[in-house]
XYZ file of C-alpha atoms in Angstrom:
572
model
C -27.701 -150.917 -111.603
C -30.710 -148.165 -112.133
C -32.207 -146.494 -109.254
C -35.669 -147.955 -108.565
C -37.580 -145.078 -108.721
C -37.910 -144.303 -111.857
C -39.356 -147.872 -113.304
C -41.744 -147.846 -110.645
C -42.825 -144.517 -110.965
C -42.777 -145.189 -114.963
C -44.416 -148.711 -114.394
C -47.531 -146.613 -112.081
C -47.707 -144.016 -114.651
C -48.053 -146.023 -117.600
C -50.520 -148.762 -116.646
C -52.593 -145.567 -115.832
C -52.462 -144.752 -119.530
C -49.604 -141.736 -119.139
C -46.822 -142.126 -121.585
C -43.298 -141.583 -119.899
C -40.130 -141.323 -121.027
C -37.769 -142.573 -118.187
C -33.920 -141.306 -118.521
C -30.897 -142.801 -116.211
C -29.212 -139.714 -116.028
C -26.541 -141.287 -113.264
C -25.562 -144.311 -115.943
C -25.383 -141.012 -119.103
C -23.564 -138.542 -117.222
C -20.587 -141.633 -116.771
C -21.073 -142.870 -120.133
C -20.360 -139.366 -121.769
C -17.847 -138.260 -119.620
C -15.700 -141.924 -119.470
C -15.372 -141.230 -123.211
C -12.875 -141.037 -125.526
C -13.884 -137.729 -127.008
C -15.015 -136.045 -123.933
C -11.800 -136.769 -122.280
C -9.647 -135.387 -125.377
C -11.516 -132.190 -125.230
C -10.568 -132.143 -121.371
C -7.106 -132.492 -122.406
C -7.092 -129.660 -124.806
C -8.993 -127.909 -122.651
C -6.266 -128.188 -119.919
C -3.964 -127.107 -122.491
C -5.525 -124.628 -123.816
C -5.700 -123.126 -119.862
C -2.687 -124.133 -118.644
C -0.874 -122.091 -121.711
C -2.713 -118.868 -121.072
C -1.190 -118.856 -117.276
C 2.199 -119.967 -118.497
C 2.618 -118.041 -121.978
C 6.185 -118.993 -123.121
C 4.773 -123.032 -122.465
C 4.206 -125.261 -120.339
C 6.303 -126.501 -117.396
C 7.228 -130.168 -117.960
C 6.032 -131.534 -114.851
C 2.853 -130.276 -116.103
C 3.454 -130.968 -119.439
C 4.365 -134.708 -119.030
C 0.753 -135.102 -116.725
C -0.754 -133.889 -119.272
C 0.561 -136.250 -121.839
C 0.135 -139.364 -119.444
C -3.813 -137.949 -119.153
C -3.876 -138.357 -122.597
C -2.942 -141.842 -122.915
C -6.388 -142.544 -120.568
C -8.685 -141.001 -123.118
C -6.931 -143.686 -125.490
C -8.113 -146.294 -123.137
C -11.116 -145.709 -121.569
C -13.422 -147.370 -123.850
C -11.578 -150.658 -123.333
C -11.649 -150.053 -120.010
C -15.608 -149.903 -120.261
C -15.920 -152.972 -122.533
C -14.081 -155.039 -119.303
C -15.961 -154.080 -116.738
C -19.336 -154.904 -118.811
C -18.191 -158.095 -120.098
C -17.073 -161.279 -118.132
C -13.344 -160.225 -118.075
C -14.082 -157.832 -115.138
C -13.709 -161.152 -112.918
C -10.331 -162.185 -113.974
C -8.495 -159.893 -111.633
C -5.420 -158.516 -113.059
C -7.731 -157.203 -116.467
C -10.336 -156.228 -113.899
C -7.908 -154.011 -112.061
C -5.880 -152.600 -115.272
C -9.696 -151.085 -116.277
C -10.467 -150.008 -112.884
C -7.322 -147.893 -112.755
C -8.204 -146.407 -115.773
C -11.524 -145.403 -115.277
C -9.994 -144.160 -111.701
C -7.754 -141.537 -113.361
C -10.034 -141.088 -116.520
C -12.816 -139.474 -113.595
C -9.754 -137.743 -112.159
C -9.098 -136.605 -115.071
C -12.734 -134.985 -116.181
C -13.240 -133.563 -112.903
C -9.713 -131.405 -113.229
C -11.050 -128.334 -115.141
C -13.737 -128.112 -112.821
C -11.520 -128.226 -109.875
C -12.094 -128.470 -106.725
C -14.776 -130.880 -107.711
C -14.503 -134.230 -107.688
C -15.894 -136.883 -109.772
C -15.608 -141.140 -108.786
C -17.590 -144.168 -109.133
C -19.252 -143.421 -105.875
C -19.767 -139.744 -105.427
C -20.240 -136.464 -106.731
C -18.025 -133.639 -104.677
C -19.225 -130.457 -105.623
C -16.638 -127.087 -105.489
C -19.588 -125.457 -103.078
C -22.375 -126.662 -100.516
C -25.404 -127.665 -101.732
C -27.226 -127.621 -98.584
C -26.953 -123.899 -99.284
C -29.538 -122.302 -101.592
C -27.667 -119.188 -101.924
C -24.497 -121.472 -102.836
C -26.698 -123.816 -105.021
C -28.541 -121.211 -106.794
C -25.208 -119.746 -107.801
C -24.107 -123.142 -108.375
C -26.165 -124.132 -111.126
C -25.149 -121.281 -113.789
C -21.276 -121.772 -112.961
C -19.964 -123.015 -116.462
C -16.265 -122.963 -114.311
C -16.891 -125.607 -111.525
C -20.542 -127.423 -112.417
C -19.453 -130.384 -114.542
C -23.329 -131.622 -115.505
C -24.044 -127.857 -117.278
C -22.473 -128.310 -120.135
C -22.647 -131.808 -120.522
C -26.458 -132.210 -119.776
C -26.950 -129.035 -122.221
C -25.519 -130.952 -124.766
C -26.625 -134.718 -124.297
C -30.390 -134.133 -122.716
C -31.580 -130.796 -123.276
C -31.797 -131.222 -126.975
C -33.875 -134.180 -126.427
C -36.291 -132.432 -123.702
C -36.609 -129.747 -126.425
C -37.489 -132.173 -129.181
C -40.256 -134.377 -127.168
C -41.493 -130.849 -125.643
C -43.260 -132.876 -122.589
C -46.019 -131.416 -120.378
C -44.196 -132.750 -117.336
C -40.184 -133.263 -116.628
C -39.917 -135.014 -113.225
C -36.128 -135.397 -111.996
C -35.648 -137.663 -108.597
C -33.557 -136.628 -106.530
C -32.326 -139.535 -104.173
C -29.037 -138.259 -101.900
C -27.742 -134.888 -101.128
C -24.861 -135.836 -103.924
C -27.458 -135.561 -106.916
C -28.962 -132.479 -105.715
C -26.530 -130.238 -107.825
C -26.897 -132.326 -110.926
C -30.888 -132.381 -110.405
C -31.536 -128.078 -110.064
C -28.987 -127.687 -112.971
C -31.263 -129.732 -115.365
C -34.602 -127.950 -113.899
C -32.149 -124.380 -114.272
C -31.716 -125.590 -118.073
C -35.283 -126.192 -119.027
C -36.742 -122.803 -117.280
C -33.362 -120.930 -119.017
C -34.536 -122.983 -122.575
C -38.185 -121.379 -122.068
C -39.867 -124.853 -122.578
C -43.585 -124.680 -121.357
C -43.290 -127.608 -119.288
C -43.777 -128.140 -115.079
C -40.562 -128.923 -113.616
C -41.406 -130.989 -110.544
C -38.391 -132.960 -108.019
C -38.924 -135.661 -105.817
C -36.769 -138.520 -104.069
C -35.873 -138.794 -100.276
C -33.534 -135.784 -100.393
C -36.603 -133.908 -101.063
C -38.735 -135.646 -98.661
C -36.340 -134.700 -96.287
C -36.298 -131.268 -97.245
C -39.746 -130.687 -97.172
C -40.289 -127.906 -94.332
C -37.725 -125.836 -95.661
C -38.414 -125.182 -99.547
C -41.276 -123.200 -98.102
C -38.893 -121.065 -97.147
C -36.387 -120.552 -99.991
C -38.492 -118.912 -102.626
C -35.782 -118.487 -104.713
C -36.004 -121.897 -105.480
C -38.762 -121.921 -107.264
C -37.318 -119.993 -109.977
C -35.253 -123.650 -110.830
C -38.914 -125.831 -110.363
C -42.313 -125.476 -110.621
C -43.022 -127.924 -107.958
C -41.667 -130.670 -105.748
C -43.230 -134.493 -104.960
C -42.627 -135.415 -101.024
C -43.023 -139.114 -99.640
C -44.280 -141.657 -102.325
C -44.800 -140.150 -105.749
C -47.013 -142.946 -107.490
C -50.007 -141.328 -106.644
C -48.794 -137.519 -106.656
C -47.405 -137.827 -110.051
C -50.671 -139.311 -111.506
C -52.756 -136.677 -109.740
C -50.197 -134.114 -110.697
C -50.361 -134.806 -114.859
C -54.124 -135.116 -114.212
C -54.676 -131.980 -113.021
C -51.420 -130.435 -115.532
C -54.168 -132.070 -118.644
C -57.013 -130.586 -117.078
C -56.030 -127.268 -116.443
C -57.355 -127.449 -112.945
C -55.317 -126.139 -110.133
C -53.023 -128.255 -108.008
C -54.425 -127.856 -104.801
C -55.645 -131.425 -105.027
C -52.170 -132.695 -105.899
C -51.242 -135.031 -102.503
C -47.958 -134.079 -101.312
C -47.043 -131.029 -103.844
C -44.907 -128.394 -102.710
C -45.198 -125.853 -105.753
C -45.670 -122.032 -106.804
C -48.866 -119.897 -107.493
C -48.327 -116.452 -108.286
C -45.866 -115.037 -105.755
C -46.585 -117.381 -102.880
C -45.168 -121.032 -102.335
C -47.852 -123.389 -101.381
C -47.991 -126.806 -99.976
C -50.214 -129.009 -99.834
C -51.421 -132.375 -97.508
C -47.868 -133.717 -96.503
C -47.962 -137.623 -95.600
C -46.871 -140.964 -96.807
C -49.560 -142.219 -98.757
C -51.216 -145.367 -97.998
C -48.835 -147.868 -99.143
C -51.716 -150.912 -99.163
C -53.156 -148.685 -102.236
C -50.379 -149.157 -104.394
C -48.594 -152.302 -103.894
C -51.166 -154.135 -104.200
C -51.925 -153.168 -107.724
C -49.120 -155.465 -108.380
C -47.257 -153.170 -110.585
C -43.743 -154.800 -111.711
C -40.904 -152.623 -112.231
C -40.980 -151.040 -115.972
C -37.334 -150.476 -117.066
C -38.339 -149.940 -120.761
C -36.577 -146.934 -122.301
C -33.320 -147.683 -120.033
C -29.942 -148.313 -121.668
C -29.591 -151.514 -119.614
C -26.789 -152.860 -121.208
C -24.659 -149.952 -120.806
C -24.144 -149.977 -116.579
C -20.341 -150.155 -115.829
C -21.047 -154.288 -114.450
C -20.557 -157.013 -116.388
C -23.937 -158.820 -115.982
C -27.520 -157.095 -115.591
C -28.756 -156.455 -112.085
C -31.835 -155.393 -111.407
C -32.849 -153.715 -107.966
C -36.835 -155.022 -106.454
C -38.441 -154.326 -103.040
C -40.084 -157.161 -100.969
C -41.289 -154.303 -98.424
C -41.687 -150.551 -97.816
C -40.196 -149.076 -94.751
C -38.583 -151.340 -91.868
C -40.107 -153.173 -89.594
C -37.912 -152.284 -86.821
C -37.867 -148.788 -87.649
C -36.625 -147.576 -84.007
C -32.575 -147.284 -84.277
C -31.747 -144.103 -83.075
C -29.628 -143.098 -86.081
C -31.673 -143.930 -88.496
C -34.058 -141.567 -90.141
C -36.364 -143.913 -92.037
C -39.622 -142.813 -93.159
C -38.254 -138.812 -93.087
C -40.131 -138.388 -90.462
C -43.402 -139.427 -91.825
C -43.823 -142.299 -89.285
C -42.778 -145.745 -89.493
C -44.729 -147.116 -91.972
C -44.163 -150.973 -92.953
C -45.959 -152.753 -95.560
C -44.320 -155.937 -96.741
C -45.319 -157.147 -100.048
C -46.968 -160.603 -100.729
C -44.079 -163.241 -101.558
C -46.128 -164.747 -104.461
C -46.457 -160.554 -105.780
C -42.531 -160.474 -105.419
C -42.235 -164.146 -107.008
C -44.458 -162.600 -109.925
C -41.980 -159.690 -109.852
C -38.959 -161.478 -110.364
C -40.371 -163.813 -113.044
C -41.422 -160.447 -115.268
C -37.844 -159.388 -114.681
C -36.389 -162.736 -115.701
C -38.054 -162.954 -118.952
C -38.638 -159.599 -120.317
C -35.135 -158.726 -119.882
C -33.083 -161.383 -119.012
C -32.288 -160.356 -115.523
C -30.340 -163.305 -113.311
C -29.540 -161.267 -110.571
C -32.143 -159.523 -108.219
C -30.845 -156.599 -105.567
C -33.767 -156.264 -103.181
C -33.209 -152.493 -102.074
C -35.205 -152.944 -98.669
C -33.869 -151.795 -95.648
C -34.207 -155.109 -94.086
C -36.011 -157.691 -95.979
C -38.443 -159.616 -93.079
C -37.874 -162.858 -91.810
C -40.483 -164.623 -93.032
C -40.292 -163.148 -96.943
C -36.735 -164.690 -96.773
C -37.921 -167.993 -95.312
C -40.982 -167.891 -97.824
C -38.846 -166.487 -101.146
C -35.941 -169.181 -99.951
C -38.409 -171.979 -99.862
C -40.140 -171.060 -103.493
C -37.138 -170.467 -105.077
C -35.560 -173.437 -104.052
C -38.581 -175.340 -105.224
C -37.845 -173.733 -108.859
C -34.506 -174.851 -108.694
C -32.701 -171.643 -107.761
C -33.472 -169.798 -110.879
C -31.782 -166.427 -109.795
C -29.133 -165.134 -107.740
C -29.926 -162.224 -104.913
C -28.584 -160.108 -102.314
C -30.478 -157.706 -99.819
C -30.110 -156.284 -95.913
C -31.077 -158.165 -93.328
C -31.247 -157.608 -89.487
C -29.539 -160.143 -86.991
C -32.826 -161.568 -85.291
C -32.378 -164.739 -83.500
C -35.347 -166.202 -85.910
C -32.434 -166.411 -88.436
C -31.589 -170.156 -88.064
C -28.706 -172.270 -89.396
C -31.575 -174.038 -91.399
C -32.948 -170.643 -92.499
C -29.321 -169.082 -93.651
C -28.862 -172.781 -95.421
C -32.130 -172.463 -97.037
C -31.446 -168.577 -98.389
C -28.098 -169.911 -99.806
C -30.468 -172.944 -101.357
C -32.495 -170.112 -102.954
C -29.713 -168.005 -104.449
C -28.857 -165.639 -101.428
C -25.288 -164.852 -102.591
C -24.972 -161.925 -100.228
C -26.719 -160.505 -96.834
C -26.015 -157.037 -95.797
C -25.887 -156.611 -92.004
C -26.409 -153.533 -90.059
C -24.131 -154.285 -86.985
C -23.371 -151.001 -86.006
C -21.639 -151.489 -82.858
C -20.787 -154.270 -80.620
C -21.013 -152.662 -77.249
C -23.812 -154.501 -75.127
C -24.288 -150.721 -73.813
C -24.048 -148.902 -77.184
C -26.787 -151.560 -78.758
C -29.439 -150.663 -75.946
C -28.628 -147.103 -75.749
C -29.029 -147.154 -79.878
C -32.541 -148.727 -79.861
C -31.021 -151.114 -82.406
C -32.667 -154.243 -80.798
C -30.042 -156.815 -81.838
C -27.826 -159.050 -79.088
C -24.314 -159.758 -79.662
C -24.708 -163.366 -79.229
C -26.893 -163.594 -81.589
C -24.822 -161.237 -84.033
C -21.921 -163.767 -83.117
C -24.088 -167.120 -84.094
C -25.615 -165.341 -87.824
C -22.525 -164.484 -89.036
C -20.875 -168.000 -88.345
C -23.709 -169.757 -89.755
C -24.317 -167.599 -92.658
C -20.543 -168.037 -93.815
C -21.272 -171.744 -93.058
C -23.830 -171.835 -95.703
C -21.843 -170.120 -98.480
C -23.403 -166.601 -98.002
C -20.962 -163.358 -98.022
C -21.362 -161.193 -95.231
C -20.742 -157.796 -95.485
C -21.152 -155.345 -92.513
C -21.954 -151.897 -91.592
C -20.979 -150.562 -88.401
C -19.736 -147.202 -87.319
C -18.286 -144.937 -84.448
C -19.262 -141.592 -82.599
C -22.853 -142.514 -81.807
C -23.774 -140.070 -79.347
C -21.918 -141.103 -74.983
C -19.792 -143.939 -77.372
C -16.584 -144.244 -75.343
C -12.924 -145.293 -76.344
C -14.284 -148.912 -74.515
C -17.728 -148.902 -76.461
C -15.206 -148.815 -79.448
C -12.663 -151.045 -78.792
C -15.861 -153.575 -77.715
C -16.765 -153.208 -81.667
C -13.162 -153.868 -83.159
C -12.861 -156.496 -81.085
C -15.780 -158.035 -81.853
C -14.517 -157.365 -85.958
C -11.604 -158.933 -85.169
C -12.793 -161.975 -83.555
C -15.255 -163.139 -86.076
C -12.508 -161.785 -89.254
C -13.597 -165.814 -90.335
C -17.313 -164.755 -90.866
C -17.299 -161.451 -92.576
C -16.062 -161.064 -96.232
C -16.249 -157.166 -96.390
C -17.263 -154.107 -93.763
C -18.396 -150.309 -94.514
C -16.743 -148.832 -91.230
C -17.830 -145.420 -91.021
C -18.467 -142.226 -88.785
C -22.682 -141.346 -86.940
C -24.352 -138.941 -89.220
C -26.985 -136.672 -87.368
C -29.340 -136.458 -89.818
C -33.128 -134.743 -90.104
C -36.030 -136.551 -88.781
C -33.772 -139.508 -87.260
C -35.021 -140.041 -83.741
C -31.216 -138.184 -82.182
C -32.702 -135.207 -84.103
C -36.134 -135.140 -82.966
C -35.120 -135.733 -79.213
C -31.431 -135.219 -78.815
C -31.220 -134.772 -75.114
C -32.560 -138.118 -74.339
C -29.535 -140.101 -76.447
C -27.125 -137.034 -74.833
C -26.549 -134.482 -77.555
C -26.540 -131.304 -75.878
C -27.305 -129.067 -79.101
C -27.524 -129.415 -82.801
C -26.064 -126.820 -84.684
C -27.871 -125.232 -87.823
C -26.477 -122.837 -89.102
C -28.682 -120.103 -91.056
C -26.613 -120.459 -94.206
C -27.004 -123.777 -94.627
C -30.726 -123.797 -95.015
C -30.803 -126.767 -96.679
C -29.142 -128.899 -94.821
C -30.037 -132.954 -93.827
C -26.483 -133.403 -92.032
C -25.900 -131.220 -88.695
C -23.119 -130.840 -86.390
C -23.569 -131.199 -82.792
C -22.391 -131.387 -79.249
C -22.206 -133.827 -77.475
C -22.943 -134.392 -73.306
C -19.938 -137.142 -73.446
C -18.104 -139.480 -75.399
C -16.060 -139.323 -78.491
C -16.597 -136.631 -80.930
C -16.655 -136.994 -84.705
C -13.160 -136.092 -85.223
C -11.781 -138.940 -82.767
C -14.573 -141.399 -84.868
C -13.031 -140.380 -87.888
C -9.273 -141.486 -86.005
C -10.591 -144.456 -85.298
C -11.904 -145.370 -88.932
C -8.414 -143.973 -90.500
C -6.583 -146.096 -88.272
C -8.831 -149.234 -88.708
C -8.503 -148.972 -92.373
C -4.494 -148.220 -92.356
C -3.417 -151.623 -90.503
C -5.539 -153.410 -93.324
C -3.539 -154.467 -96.314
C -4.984 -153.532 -99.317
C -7.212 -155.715 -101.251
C -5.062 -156.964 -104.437
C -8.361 -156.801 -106.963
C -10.109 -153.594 -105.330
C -12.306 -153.383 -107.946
C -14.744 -155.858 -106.535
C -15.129 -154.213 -103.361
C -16.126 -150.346 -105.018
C -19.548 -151.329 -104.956
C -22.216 -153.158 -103.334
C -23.260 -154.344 -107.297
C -19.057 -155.640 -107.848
C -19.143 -157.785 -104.409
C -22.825 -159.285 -105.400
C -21.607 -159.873 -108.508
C -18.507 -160.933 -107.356
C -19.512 -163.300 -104.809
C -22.010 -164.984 -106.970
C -19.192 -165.906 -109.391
C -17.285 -167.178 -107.065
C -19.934 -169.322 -106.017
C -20.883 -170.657 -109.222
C -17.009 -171.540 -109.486
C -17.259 -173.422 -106.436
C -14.176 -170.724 -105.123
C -13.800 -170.282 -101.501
C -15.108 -166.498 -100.141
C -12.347 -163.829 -99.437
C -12.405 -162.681 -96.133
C -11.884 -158.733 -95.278
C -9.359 -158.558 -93.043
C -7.374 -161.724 -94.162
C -3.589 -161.469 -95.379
C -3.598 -162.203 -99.316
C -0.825 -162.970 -99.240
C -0.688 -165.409 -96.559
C -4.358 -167.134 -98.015
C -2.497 -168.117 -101.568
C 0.906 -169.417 -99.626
């Protein structure tokens, strides 16, 4: 599924008369690398290394991995054809190309050891919430996978189009390295071009690139908060030759000093309501690893809650909500539908509001469920049995819950606003009405006790007939969550930043009681080991494989898996 920040920064741009050229560089880093030919050139790479520390030859144990390695690169493209055609849902095919693509990323991320390459994540060898570590980073042709591969399969196209403006978005932490070593290749290829970043791991980073210099010799500028109207302004002022100290939101270099200017979320009510759709032209759409199209929409920015403690929505710039109109969304999806074919919708809110989902339920319904959609909700006790019914109606295949914890204590203490009873009723009735339920909770949240714990398992355990897959997971301290801006009053005695890591958005800290991270991460491992495993895993990888997953299952009238059910024991 593409990121959905690029077609609606593309879709702004372009009704504004600015011609864009939008690249998924996510979906073309995976499509070069799970290739035949790349991964034969990894092999004789690995060869070619492994003989120059062992000169009379290779040891066989060594010798016979490489040869099964080989037999991947033979493979993979099959492998890709399943998983985007309909065979990825018969589950022994489905599997056989999952494990290859498994050991196929294994195997491109082996001469670039200690990093590590999977469906979900980029590991890099070295901290990225280091400048000094990512500056390095970014010219190391030994452990940076994306130099060599974007120097062959983008650069040359940068250097043909010769734009006035390369923008790379920067979402998570784990696309940081991959973003600076594109903006290092385009300042090292001497294009006269501004190199701006934005995304949320910028936003987030906003008070210290200030303070790193160094990194400006990677970008000419970076985009913080929205970028609609900070992009437009920014090629305006690029065209005109003015400066860009009218440029909303701009972090960027002028001579030797690192200015930044006005730093706020912009006024969402000025851009949503120009009713801009989406604009995925230019993307590859049917090459995503998923064997039908699904395409991600927003019913709201922000979240209307916007208080849990843990939570760092907004980055700090305030809570900000502003839902969209249903009939603008309706509009939204219909575009979608017919310009390119799109059945399933992922609305990427983080919590779509009550009334959109009784609204969009009710319309879509009326047009006889012409779509299928997933999207996070919040247990609020205005979700009815009628209301979950109706959703399911309207092509809800799959609600995302953020349960967090089920301690009566932990829930108040977390600001999450949410009762247990009513956590209880949802996910009954939800099931009820056909809808998978997948949950996110997690342990360590600052005074969380062995008891506060156990409350939560239990609470997993007793309603294991209501929820079809979990995300169990560790508390994160991250920047501009409320625990960070006021960490004695939900008892962390001190966060720790260290100097080095001066670009950090995850901290350690100390805690005035409970259970520390280590003992969270115990109770996750130990969770996860009296599971059994999931026979098809492959449509569990992914929040796109169980959508698309469940909605097949649907439409063959097939009864919902449950997570913590006994395979086994279900087909007996």
């Amino acid at each position: 599924m593409p990121h959905l920040a690029l077609p609606v920064l593309t879709a702004h741009l372009r009704s504004r008369g600015v011609q864009v050229i939008q690249r998924d560089l996510n979906l073309e880093t995976y499509d070069a690398v799970l290739s035949r030919a790349y991964l034969e050139q990894v092999v004789e790479r690995l060869h070619t290394e492994f003989n120059k520390m062992w000169r009379r030859g290779l040891p066989v144990k060594i010798q016979r991995a490489l040869e099964q390695r080989a037999g991947i690169a033979a493979q993979v493209e099959q492998a890709k054809t399943v998983f985007r055609s309909p065979a990825f849902y018969d589950g022994e095919t489905g599997l056989a190309a999952f494990g290859v693509i498994q050991q196929a990323l294994e195997l491109a991320s082996l001469p670039f050891a200690p990093t590590q390459l999977d469906l979900l994540k980029y590991v890099p060898a070295s901290p990225v919430d280091s400048s000094q570590s990512l500056l390095q980073a970014v010219h190391d042709p030994q452990h940076n996978i994306f130099l060599g591969l974007f120097k062959r399969i983008i650069l040359p196209d940068i250097e043909r189009e010769q734009p006035d403006l390369v923008g790379i978005s920067i979402p998570t932490i784990g696309q940081m390295l991959a973003g600076m070593t594109l903006a290092h290749l385009v300042k090292q290829a001497g294009l006269r071009c501004h190199v701006t970043v934005g995304g949320p791991h910028i936003s987030m980073l906003r008070d210290q690139l200030p303070r790193v210099p160094a990194l400006f010799s990677l970008i000419d500028s970076a985009v913080v908060f929205d970028g609609e109207l900070p992009l437009l302004r920014l090629v305006e002022a690029l065209n005109s030759g003015n400066g860009l100290d009218q440029v909303p939101n701009l972090i960027y270099k002028a001579g030797d000093q690192i200015l930044a200017n006005r730093a706020s979320p912009m006024p969402r009510k000025r851009t949503s309501e120009t009713g801009d759709t989406p604009d995925f032209d230019g993307l590859p759409l049917t090459r995503y690893l998923a064997p039908e199209l699904v395409l991600p929409l927003m019913t709201a920015h922000g979240c209307y809650h916007g208080l849990c403690g843990f939570c760092n929505v907004g980055y700090g710039g305030g809570k900000g909500f502003y839902p969209l109109p249903v009939d603008q969304v309706l509009e939204q999806i219909a575009t979608l539908q017919q310009k390119y074919g799109a059945r399933h919708i992922f609305f990427a809110d983080e919590a779509i509001p009550p009334r959109t989902l009784r609204l969009l339920s009710a319309r879509l319904t009326a047009q006889g469920s012409p779509i299928y959609w997933c999207g996070c909700a919040r247990f609020e006790r205005i979700l009815s049995k009628g209301l979950l019914e109706a959703i399911s109606h309207g092509g809800g295949r799959v609600l995302l819950f953020g349960l967090e914890t089920a301690s009566e204590r932990m829930i108040e203490h977390m600001v999450k606003g949410t009762q247990r009873e009513t956590m209880s009723r949802i996910l009954k009735e939800s099931a009820q009405a056909g809808i998978w339920n997948h949950t996110f909770f997690f342990f360590g949240f600052p005074t969380e006790t062995m008891e506060d714990a156990q409350d939560t398992i239990n609470f997993i355990y007793a309603h294991q007939a209501s929820i079809h897959s979990a995300s169990p997971g560790e508390f994160v301290l991250e920047r501009y969550s409320p625990v960070y801006l006021d960490p004695a009053r939900f008892g962390v005695r001190r966060i720790i930043e260290k100097p080095e890591r001066d670009l950090a958005v995850h901290f350690d800290y100390e805690l005035e009681s409970g259970i520390d991270r280590a003992m969270a991460e115990t109770i996750v491992e130990r969770l996860l080991d009296v599971l059994r495993s999931k026979r098809f895993c492959q449509f569990y990888v992914h929040d796109v494989y169980r959508f698309l997953y469940a909605s097949h299952l649907h439409a063959q009238g097939q009864a919902l898996p449950l997570w913590l059910a006994d395979e086994e024991a279900e087909t007996k």
